[in-house]
mmCIF file of C-alpha atoms in Angstrom:
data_model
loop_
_atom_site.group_PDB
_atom_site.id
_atom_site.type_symbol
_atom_site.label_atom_id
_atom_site.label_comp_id
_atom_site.label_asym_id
_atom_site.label_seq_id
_atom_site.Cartn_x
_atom_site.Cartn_y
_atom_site.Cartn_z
ATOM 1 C CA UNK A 679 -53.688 87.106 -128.149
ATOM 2 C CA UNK A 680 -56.228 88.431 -126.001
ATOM 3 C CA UNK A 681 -55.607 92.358 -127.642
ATOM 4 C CA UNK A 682 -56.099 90.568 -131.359
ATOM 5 C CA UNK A 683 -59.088 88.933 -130.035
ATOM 6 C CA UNK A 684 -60.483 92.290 -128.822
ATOM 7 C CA UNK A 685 -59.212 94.193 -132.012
ATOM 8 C CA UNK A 686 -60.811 91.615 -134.371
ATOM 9 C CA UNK A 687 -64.770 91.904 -132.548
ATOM 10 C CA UNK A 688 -64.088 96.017 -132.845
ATOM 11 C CA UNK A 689 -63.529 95.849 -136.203
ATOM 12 C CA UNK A 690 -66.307 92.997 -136.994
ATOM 13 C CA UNK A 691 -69.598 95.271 -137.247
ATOM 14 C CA UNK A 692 -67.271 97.806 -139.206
ATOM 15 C CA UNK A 693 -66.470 94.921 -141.961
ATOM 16 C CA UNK A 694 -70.095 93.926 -142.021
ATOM 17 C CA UNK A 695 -71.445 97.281 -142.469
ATOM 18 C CA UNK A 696 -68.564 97.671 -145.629
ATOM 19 C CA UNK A 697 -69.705 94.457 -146.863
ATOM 20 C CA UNK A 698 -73.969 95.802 -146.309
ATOM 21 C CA UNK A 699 -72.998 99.071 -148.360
ATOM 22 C CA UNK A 700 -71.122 96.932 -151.346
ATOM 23 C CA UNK A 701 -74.214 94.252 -151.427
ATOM 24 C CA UNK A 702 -76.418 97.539 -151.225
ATOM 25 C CA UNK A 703 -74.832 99.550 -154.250
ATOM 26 C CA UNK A 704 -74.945 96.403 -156.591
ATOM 27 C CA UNK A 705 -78.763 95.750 -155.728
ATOM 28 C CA UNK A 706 -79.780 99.263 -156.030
ATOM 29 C CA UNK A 707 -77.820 99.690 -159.597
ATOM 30 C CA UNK A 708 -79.817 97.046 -160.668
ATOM 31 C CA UNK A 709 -83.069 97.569 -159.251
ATOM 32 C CA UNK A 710 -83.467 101.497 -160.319
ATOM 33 C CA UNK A 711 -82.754 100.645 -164.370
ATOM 34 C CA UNK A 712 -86.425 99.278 -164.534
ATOM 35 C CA UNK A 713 -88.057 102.552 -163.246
ATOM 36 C CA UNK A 714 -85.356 104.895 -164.834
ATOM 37 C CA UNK A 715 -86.836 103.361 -167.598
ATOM 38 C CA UNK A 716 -90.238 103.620 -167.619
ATOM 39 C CA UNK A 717 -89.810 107.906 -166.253
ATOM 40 C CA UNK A 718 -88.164 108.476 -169.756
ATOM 41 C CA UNK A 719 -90.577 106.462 -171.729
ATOM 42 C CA UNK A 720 -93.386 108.221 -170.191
ATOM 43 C CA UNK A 721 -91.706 111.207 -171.012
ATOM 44 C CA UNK A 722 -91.021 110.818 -174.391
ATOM 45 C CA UNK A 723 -94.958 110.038 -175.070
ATOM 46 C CA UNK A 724 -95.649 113.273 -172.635
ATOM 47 C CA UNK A 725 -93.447 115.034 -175.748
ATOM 48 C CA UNK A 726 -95.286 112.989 -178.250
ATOM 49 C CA UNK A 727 -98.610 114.218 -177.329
ATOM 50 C CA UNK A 728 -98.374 117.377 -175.807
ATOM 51 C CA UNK A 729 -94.641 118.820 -177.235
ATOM 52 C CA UNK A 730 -91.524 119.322 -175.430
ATOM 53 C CA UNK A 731 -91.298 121.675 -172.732
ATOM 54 C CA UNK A 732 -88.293 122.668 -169.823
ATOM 55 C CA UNK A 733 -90.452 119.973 -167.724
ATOM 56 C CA UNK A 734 -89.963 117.409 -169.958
ATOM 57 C CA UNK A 735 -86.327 118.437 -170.728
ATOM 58 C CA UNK A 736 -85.475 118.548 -166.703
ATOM 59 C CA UNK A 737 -86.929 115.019 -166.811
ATOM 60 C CA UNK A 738 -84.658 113.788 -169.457
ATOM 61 C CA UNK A 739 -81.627 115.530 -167.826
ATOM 62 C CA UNK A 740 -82.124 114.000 -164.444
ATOM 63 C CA UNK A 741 -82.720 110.758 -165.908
ATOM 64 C CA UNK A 742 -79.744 111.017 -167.620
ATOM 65 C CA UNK A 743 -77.483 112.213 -164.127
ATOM 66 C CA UNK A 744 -79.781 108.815 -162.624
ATOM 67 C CA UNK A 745 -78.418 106.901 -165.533
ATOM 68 C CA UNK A 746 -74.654 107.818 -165.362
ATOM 69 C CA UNK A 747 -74.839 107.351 -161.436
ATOM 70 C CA UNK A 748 -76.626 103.729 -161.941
ATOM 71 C CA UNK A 749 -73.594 103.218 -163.983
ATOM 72 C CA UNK A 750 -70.848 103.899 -161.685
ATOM 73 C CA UNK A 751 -72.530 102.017 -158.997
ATOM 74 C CA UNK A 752 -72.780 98.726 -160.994
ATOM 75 C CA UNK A 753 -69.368 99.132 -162.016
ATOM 76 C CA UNK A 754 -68.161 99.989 -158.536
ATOM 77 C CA UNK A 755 -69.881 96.866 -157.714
ATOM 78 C CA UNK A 756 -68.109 94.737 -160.749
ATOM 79 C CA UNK A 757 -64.528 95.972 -158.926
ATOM 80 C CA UNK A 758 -65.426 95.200 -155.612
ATOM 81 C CA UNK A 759 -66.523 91.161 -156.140
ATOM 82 C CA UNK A 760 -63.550 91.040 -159.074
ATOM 83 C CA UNK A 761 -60.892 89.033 -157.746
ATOM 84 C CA UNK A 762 -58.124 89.138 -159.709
ATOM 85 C CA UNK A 763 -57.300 91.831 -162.705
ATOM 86 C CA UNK A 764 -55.099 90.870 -165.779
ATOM 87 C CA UNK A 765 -51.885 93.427 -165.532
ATOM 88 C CA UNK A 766 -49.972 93.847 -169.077
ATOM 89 C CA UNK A 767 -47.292 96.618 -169.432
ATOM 90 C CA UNK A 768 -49.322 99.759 -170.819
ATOM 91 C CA UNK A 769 -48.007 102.781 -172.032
ATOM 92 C CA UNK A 770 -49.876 105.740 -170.433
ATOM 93 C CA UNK A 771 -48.995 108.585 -172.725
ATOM 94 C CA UNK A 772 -51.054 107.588 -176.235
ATOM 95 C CA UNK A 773 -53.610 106.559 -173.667
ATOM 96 C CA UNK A 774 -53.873 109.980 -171.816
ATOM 97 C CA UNK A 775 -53.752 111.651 -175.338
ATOM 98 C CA UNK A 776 -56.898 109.902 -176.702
ATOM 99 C CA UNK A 777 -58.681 110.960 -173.180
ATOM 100 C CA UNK A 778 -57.865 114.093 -174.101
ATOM 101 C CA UNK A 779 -59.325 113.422 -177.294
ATOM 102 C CA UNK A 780 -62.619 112.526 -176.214
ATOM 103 C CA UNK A 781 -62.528 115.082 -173.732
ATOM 104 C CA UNK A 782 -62.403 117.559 -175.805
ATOM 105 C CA UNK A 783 -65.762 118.899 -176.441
ATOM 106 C CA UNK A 784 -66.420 119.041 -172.066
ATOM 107 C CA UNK A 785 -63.719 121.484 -172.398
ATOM 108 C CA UNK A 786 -64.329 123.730 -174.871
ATOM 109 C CA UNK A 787 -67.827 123.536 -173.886
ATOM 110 C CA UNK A 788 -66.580 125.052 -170.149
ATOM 111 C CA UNK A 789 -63.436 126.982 -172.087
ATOM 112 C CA UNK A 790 -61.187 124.703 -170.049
ATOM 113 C CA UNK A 791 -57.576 124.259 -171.154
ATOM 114 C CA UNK A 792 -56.041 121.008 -170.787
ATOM 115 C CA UNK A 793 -51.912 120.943 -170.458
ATOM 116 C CA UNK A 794 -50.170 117.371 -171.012
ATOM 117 C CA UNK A 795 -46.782 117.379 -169.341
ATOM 118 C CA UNK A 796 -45.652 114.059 -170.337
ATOM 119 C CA UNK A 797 -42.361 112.210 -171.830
ATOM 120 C CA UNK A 798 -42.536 110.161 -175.360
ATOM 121 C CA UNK A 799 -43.396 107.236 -173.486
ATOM 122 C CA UNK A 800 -44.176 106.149 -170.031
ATOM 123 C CA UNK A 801 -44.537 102.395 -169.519
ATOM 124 C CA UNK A 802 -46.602 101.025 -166.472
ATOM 125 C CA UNK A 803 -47.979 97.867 -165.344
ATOM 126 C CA UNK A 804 -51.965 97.940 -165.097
ATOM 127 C CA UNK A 805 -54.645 97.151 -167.373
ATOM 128 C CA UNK A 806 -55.439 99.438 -170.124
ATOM 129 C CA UNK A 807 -59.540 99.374 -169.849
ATOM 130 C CA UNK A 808 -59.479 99.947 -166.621
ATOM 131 C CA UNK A 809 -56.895 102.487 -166.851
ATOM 132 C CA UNK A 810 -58.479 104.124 -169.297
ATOM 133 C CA UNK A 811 -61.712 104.104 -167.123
ATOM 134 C CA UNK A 812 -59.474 105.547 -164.151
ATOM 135 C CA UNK A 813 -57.896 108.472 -166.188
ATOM 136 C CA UNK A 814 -61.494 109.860 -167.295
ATOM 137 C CA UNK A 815 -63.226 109.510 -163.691
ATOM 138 C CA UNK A 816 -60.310 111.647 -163.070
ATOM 139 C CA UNK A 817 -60.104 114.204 -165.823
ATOM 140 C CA UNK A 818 -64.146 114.375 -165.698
ATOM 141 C CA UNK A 819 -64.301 115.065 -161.830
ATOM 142 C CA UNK A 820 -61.354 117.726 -162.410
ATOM 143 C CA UNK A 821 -63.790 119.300 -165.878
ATOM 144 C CA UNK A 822 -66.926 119.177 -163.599
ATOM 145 C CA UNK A 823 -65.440 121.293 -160.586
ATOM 146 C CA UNK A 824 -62.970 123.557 -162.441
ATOM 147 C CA UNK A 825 -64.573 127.169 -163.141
ATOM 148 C CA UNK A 826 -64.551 128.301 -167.098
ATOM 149 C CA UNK A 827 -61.667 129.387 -168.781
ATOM 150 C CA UNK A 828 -58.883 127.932 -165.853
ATOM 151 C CA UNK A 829 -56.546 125.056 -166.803
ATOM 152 C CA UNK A 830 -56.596 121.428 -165.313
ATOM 153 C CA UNK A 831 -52.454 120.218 -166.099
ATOM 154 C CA UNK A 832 -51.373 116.449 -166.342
ATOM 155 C CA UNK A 833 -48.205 115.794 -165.683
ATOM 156 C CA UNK A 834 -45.612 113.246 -164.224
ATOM 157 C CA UNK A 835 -42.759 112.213 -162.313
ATOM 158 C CA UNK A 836 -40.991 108.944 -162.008
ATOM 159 C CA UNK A 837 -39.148 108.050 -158.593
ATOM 160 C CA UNK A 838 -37.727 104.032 -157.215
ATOM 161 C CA UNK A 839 -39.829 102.103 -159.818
ATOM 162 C CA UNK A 840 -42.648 104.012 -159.897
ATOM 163 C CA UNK A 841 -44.108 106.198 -161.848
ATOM 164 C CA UNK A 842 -47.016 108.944 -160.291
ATOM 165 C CA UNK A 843 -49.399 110.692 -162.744
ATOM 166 C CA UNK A 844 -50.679 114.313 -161.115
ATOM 167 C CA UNK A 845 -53.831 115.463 -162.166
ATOM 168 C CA UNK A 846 -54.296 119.211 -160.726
ATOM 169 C CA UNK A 847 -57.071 121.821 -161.270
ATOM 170 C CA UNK A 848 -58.335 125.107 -159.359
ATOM 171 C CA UNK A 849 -60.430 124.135 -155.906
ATOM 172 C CA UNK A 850 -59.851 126.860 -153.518
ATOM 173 C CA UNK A 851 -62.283 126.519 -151.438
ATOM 174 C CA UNK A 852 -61.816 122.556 -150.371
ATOM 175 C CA UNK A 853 -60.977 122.017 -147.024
ATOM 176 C CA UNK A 854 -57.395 120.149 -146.429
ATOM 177 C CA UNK A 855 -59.363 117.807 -143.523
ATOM 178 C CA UNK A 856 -61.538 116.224 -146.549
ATOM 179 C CA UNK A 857 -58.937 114.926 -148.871
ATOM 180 C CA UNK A 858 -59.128 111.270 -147.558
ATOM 181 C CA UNK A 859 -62.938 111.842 -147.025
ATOM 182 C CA UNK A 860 -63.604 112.047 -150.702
ATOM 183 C CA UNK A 861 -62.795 109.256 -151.986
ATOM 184 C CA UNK A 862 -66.002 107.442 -149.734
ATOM 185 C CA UNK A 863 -69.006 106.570 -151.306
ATOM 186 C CA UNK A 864 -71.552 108.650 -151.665
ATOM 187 C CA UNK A 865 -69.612 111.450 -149.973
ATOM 188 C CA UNK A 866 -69.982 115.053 -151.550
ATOM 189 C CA UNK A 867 -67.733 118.228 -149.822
ATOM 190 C CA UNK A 868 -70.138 121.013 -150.925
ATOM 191 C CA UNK A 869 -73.616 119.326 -151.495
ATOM 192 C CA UNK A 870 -75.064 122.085 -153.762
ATOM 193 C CA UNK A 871 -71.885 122.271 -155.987
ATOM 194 C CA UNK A 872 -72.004 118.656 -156.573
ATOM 195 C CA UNK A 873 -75.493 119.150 -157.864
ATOM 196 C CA UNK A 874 -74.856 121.738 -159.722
ATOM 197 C CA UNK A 875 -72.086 119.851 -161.187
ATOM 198 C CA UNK A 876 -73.996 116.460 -161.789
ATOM 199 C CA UNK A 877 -71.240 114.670 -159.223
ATOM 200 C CA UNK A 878 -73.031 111.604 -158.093
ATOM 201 C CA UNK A 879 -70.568 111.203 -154.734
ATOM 202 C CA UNK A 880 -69.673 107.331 -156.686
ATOM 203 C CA UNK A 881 -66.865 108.706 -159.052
ATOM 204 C CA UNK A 882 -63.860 109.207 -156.861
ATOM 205 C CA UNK A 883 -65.052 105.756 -154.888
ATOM 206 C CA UNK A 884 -65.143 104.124 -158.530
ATOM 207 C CA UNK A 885 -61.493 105.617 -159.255
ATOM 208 C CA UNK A 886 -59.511 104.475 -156.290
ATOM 209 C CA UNK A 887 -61.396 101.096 -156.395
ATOM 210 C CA UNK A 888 -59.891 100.774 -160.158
ATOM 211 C CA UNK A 889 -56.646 102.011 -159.189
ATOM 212 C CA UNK A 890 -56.735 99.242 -156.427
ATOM 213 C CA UNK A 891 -57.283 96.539 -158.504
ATOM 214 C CA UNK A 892 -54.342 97.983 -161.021
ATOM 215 C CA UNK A 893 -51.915 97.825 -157.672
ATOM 216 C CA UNK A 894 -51.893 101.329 -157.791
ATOM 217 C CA UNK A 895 -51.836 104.131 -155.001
ATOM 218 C CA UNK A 896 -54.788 107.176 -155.239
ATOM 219 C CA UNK A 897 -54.478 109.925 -153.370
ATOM 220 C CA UNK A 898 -55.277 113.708 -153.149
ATOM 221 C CA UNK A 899 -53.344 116.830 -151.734
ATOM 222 C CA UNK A 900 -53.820 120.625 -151.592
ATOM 223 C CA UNK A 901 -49.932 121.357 -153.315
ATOM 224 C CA UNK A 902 -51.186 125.287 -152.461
ATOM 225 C CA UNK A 903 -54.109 127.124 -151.270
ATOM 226 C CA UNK A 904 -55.642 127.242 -154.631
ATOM 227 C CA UNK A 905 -55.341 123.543 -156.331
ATOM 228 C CA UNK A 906 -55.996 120.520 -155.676
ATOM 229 C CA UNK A 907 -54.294 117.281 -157.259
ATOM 230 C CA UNK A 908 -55.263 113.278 -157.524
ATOM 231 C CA UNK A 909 -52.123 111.789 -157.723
ATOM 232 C CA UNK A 910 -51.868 107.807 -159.143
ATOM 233 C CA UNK A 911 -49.332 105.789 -158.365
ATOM 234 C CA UNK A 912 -48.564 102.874 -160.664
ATOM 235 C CA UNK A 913 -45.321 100.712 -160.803
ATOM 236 C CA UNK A 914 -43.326 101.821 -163.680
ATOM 237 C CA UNK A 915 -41.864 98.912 -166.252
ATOM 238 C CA UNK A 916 -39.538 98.778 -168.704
ATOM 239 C CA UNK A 917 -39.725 99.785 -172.224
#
């Protein structure tokens, strides 16, 4: 009783400062749309009356990386107050397909090739949306750090009910010790690559949030020295 006790007031400022950094990311999403705003109005009249130039165009193209990050951090914020998450049977192979799909031009634009390695069907329980929002935090994270012309593979492997979808792409360079680390929020490995890259350190936070509230399992491993793969669990139902 007395070790519960002590365990519980250990853990109490930890919980509080988790709950400070969820309130946080919700109130900052919101509160940075108004001035986001107003920098890419005043740019587009800066263009109006004096032309475009690469100042103007670095404006619009940080606005834009300020824009997508806003966006994961409201909707990291809509998964971490949403209670309960309606779970249908979903087949994940049409859906991986039309990622691929839409995909399509971030790859050829980085001469990426993108390998499916998946049955005729492959039925899960989750919830399609946010499935489909999982799958592309993914497969955009794995775009964004894989070097040009290298291939990011898809594949999976079905084992006691479950069914585990791999997504692997070239990372050489990431340390093994960081592999849990990633997936915090606001957490970037190599600082200047993730600028380079337009990471906003929410994405991987976002995705195991999403898998969460599917009942699914996120992870990532080093399965050699030169790859790294995100590996979602899901439980696997019946045809």
């Amino acid at each position: 009783m007395i070790i519960w006790l002590l365990a519980g007031k250990a853990i109490r400022p930890i919980v509080a400062t988790i709950e400070k950094q969820k309130v946080f990311v919700n109130d900052a999403g919101h509160e940075l749309k108004t001035p986001l705003s107003i920098i890419s109005s005043s740019a587009d009249v800066i263009e109006l009356t004096h032309g475009k130039d690469q100042w103007t165009d670095s404006i619009h193209r940080q606005v834009k990386r300020m824009d997508h990050l806003i966006q994961d951090m409201l909707m990291l914020s809509h998964y971490d107050q949403l209670k309960e998450l309606a779970l249908t049977k979903v087949d994940l192979v049409p859906l991986l397909e039309e990622m691929a799909e839409e995909l399509f031009p971030m790859l050829k634009d980085k001469q990426l090739h993108l390998k499916l390695e998946l049955p005729e069907t492959l039925w899960v329980e989750g919830n399609q949306e946010s499935l489909s929002i999982l799958f592309r935090l993914l497969l955009d994270n794995a775009i964004r750090y894989t070097d040009s012309q290298e291939s990011i593979t898809v594949r999976s492997s079905s084992s006691a009910g479950s069914v585990t979808i791999s997504i692997t792409n070239p990372y050489p360079d990431f340390p093994e010790e960081q592999l849990e680390a990633i997936f915090e929020r606001f957490y970037r490995a190599d600082t200047s690559r993730s600028r380079h890259t337009g990471g906003s350190g929410i994405g991987l936070a976002l995705a195991r949030t999403v898998a969460q509230a599917n009942g699914a399992d996120l992870k990532a491993i080093k399965p050699d020295s030169e790859h790294i793969s995100f590996q979602v669990q899901l439980r696997q139902r019946g045809a």
